[in-house]
mmCIF file of C-alpha atoms and ligand atoms in Angstrom:
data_model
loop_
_atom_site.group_PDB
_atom_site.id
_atom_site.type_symbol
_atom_site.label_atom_id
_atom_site.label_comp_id
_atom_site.label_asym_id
_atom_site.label_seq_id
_atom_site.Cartn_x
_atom_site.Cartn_y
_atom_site.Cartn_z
ATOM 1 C CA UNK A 1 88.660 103.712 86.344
ATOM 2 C CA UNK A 2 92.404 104.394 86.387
ATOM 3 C CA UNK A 3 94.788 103.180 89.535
ATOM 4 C CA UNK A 4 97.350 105.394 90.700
ATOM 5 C CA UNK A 5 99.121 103.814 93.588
ATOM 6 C CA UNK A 6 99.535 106.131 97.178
ATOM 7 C CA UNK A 7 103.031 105.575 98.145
ATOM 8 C CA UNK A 8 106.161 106.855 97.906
ATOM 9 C CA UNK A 9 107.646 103.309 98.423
ATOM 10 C CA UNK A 10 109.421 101.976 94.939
ATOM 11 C CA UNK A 11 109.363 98.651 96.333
ATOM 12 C CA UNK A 12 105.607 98.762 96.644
ATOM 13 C CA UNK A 13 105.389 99.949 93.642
ATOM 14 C CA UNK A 14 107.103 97.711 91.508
ATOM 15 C CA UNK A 15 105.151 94.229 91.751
ATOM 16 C CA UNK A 16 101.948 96.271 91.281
ATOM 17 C CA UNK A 17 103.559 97.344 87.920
ATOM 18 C CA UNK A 18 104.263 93.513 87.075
ATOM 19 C CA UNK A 19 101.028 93.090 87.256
ATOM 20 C CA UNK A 20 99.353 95.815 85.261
ATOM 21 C CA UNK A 21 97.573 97.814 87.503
ATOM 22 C CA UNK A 22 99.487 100.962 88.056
ATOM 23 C CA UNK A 23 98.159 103.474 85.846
ATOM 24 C CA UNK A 24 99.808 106.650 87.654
ATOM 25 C CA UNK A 25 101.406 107.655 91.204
ATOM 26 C CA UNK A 26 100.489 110.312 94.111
ATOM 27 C CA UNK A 27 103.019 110.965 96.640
ATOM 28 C CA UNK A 28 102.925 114.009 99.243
ATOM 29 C CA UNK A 29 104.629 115.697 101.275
ATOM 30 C CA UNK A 30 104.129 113.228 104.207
ATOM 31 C CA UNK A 31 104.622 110.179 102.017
ATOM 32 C CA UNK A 32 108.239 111.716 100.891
ATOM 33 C CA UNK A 33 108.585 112.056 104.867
ATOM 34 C CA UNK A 34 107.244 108.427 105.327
ATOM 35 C CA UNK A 35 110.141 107.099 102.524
ATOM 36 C CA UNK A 36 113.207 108.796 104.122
ATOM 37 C CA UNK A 37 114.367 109.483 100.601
ATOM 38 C CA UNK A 38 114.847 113.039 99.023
ATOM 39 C CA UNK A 39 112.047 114.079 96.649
ATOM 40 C CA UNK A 40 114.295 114.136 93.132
ATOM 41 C CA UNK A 41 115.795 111.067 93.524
ATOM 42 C CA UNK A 42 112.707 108.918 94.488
ATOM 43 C CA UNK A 43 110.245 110.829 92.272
ATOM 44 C CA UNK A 44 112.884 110.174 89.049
ATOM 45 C CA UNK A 45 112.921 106.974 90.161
ATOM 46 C CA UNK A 46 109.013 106.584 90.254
ATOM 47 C CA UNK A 47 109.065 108.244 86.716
ATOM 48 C CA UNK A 48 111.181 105.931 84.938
ATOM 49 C CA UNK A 49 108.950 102.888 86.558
ATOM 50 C CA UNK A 50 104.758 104.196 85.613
ATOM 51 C CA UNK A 51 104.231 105.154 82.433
ATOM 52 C CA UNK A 52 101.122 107.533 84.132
ATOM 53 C CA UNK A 53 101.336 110.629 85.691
ATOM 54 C CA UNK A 54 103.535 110.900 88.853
ATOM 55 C CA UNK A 55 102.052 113.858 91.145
ATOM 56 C CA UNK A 56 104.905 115.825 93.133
ATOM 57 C CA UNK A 57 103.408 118.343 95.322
ATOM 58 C CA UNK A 58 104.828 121.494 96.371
ATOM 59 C CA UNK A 59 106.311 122.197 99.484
ATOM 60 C CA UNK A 60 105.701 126.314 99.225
ATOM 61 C CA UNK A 61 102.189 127.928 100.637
ATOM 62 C CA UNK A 62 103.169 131.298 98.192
ATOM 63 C CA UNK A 63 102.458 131.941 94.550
ATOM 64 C CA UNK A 64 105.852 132.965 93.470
ATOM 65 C CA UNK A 65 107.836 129.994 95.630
ATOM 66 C CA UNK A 66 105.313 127.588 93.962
ATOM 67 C CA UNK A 67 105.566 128.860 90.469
ATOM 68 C CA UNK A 68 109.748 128.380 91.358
ATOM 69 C CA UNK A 69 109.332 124.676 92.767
ATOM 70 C CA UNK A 70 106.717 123.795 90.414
ATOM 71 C CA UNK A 71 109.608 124.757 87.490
ATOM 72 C CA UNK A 72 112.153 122.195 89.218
ATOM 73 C CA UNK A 73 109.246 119.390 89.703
ATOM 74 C CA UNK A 74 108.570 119.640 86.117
ATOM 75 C CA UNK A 75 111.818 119.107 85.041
ATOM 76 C CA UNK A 76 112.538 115.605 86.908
ATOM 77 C CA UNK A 77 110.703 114.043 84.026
ATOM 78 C CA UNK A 78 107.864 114.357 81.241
ATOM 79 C CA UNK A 79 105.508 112.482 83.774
ATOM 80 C CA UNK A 80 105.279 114.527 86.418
ATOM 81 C CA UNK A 81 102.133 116.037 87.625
ATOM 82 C CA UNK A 82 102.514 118.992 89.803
ATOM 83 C CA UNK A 83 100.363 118.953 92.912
ATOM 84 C CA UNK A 84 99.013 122.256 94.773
ATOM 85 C CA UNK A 85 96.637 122.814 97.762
ATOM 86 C CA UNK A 86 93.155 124.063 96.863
ATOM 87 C CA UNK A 87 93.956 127.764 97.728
ATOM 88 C CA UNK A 88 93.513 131.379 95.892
ATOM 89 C CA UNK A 89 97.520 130.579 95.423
ATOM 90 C CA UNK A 90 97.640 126.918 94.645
ATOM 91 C CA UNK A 91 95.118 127.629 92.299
ATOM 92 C CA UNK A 92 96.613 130.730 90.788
ATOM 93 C CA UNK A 93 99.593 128.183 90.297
ATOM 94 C CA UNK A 94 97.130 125.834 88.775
ATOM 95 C CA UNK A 95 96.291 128.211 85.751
ATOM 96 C CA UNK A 96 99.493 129.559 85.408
ATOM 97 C CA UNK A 97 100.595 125.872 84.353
ATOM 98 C CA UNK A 98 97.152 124.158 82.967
ATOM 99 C CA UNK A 99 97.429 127.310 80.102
ATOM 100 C CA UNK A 100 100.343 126.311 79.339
ATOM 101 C CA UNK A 101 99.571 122.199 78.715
ATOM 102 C CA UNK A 102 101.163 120.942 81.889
ATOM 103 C CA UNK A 103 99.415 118.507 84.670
ATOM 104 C CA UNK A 104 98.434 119.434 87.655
ATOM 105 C CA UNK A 105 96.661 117.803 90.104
ATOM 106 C CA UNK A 106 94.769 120.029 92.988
ATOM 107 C CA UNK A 107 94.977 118.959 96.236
ATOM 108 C CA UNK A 108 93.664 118.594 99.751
ATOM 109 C CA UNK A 109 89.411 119.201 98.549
ATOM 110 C CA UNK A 110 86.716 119.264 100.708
ATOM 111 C CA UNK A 111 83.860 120.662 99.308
ATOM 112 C CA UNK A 112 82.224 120.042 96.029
ATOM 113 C CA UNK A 113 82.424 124.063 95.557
ATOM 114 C CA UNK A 114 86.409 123.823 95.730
ATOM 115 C CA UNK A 115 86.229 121.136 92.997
ATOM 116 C CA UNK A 116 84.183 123.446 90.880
ATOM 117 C CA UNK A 117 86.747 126.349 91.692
ATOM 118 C CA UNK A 118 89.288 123.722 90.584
ATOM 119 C CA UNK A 119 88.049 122.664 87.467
ATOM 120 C CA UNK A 120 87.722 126.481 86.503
ATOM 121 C CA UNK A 121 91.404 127.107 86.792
ATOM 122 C CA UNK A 122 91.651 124.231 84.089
ATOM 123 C CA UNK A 123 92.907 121.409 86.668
ATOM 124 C CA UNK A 124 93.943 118.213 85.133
ATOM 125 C CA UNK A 125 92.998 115.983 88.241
ATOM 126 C CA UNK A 126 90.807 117.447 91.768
ATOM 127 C CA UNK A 127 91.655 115.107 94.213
ATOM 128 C CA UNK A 128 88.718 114.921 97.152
ATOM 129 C CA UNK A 129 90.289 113.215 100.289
ATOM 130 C CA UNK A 130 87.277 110.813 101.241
ATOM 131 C CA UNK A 131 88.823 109.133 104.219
ATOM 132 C CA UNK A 132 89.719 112.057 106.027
ATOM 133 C CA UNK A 133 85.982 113.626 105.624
ATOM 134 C CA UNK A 134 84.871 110.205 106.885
ATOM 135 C CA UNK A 135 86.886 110.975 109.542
ATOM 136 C CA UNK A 136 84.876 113.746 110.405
ATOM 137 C CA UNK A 137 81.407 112.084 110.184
ATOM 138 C CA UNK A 138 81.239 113.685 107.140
ATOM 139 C CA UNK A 139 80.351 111.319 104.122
ATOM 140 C CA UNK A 140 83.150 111.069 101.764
ATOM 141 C CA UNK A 141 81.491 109.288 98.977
ATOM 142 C CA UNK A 142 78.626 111.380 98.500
ATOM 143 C CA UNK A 143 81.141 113.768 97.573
ATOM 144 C CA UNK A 144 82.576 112.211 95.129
ATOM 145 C CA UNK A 145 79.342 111.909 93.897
ATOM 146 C CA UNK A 146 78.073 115.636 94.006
ATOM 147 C CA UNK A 147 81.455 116.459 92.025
ATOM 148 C CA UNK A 148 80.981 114.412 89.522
ATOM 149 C CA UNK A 149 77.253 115.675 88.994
ATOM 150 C CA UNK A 150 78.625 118.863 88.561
ATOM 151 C CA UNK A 151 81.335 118.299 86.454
ATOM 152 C CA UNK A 152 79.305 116.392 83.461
ATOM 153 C CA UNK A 153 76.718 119.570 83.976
ATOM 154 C CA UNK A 154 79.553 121.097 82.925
ATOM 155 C CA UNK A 155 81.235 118.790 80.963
ATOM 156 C CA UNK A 156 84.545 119.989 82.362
ATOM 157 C CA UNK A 157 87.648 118.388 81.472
ATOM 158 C CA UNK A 158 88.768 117.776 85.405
ATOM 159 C CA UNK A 159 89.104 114.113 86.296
ATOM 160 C CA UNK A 160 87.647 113.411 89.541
ATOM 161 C CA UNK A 161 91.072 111.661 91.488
ATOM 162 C CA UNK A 162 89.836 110.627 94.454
ATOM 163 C CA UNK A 163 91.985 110.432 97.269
ATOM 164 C CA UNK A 164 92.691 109.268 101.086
ATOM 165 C CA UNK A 165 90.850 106.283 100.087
ATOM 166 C CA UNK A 166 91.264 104.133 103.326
ATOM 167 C CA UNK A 167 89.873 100.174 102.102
ATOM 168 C CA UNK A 168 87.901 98.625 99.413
ATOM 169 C CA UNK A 169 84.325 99.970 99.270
ATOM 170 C CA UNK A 170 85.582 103.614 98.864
ATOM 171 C CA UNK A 171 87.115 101.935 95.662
ATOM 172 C CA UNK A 172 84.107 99.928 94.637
ATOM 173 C CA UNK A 173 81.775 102.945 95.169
ATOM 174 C CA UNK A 174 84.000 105.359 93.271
ATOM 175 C CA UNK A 175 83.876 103.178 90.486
ATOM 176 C CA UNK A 176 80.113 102.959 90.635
ATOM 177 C CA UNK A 177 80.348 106.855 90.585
ATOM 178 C CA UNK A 178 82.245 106.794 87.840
ATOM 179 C CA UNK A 179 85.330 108.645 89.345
ATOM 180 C CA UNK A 180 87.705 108.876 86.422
ATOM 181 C CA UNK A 181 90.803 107.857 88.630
ATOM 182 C CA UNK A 182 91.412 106.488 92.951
ATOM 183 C CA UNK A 183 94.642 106.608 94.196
ATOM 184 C CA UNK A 184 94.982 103.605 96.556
ATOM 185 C CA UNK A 185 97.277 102.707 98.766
ATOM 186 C CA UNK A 186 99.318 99.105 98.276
ATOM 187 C CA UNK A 187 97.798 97.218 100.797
ATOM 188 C CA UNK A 188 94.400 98.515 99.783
ATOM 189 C CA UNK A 189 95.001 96.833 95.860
ATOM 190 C CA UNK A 190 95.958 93.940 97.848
ATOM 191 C CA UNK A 191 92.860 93.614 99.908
ATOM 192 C CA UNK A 192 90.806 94.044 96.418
ATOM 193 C CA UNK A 193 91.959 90.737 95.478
ATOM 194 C CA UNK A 194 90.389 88.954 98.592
ATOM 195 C CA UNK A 195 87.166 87.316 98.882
ATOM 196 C CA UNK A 196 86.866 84.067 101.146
ATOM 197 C CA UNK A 197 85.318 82.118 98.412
ATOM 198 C CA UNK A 198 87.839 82.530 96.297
ATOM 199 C CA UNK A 199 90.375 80.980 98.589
ATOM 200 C CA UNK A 200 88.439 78.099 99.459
ATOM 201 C CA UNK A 201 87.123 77.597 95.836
ATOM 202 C CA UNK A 202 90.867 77.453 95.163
ATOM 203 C CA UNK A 203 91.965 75.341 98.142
ATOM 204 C CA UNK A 204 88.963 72.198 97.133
ATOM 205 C CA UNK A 205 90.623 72.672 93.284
ATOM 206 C CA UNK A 206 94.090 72.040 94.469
ATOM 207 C CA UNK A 207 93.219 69.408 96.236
ATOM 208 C CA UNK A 208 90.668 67.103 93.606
ATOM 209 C CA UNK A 209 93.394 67.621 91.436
ATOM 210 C CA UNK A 210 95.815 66.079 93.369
ATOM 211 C CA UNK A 211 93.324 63.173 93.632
ATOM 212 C CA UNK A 212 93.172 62.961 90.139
ATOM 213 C CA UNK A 213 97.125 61.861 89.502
ATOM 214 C CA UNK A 214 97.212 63.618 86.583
ATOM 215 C CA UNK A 215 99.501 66.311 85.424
ATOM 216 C CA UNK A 216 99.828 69.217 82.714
ATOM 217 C CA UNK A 217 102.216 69.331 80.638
ATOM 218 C CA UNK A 218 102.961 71.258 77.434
HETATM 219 C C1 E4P B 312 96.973 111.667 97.647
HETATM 220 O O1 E4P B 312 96.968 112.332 96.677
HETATM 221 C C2 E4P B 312 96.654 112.170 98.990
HETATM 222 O O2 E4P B 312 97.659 113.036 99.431
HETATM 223 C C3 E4P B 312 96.477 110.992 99.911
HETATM 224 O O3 E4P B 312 95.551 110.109 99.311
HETATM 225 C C4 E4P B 312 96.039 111.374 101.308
HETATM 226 O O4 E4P B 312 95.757 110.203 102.021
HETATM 227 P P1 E4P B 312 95.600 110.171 103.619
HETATM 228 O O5 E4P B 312 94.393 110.951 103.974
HETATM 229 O O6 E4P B 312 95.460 108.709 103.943
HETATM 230 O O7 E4P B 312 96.866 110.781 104.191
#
């Protein structure tokens, strides 16, 4: 399962790039907000760090004013993903760009039915927002689960993104899935690397090998 990393934040970024797990980016329009940068400058700059995809979203609810910020994403670099709601228009947006070879990522799913819709305007990446249908008392996962049933019916193309993921099970259970992709915010990777035992497995090494005297040297 790929990691792209939910931020807008170059500074988070970066160390997760040091240490290999950044295999794409999402940002939004609330994450630009969240950043205080503009949306050129900070997406280049996310570019020319992750080799992945970079999703930009657009700003416009219309066809025609997506279809014109769409053209201006695109051209901030060869990695950018365009991202559009899951409307007639976002979707309309969708095909205009998936015919001709370009990402694009649709946002802001619900259903299992919109993913289907989604994956019919050729879609490179549906991206089902788990935590917020949690919530809602809705389940999230089971979702993710009933999309991905349908797309290997199928066998569309889509990969299953999935998105708002809020701490480390919805990561562990979209993996089980079989999502092809989570987007995860920082201090979500960070949590994946905690488990208690591992910190006091660590702590009792440390210290016998102080006891020891020894040292290791090349
Ligand atoms: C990313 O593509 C989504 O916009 C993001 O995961 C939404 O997350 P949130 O529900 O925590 O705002």
């Amino acid at each position: 399962m790929k990691f792209f990393i939910d931020t807008a934040e170059i500074d988070e970024i970066r160390p997760l790039v040091d240490l290999g797990l950044v295999d794409g980016v999402t940002t939004n329009p609330s994450l630009i907000l969240k950043s205080g940068r503009d949306i050129f400058e900070v997406t280049k700059e996310i570019c020319d760090l992750v080799d992945g995809p970079v999703s930009a979203e657009v700003a416009a609810t219309d066809y025609a004013t997506m279809v014109k910020e769409a053209a201006a994403l695109y051209d901030i670099a060869e990695n950018v993903c365009l991202k559009v709601p899951l409307t007639p228009d976002g979707l309309k947006t969708c095909k205009h760009f998936s015919d001709q070879g370009k990402m694009v990522n649709v946002t802001l799913c619900f259903s299992a039915s919109q993913a289907l819709l989604a994956a019919k305007a050729g879609a490179t990446f549906i991206s089902p927002f788990v935590g917020r249908l949690d919530d809602v008392a809705h389940n999230g996962m089971s979702l993710i689960q009933d999309i991905r049933t349908i797309y290997d019916n199928y066998n569309f193309d889509t990969q299953i993104l999935v998105a708002s993921t809020r701490h480390n099970l919805h990561i562990l259970e979209s993996a089980l899935i079989g999502a092809d992709v989570a987007t995860i915010p920082p201090k979500v990777v960070h949590q994946l690397f905690k488990h208690p035992l591992t910190d006091s497995g660590l702590a009792a090494f440390v210290e016998d090998w102080k006891k020891t005297g020894q040292t290791i040297s090349g």
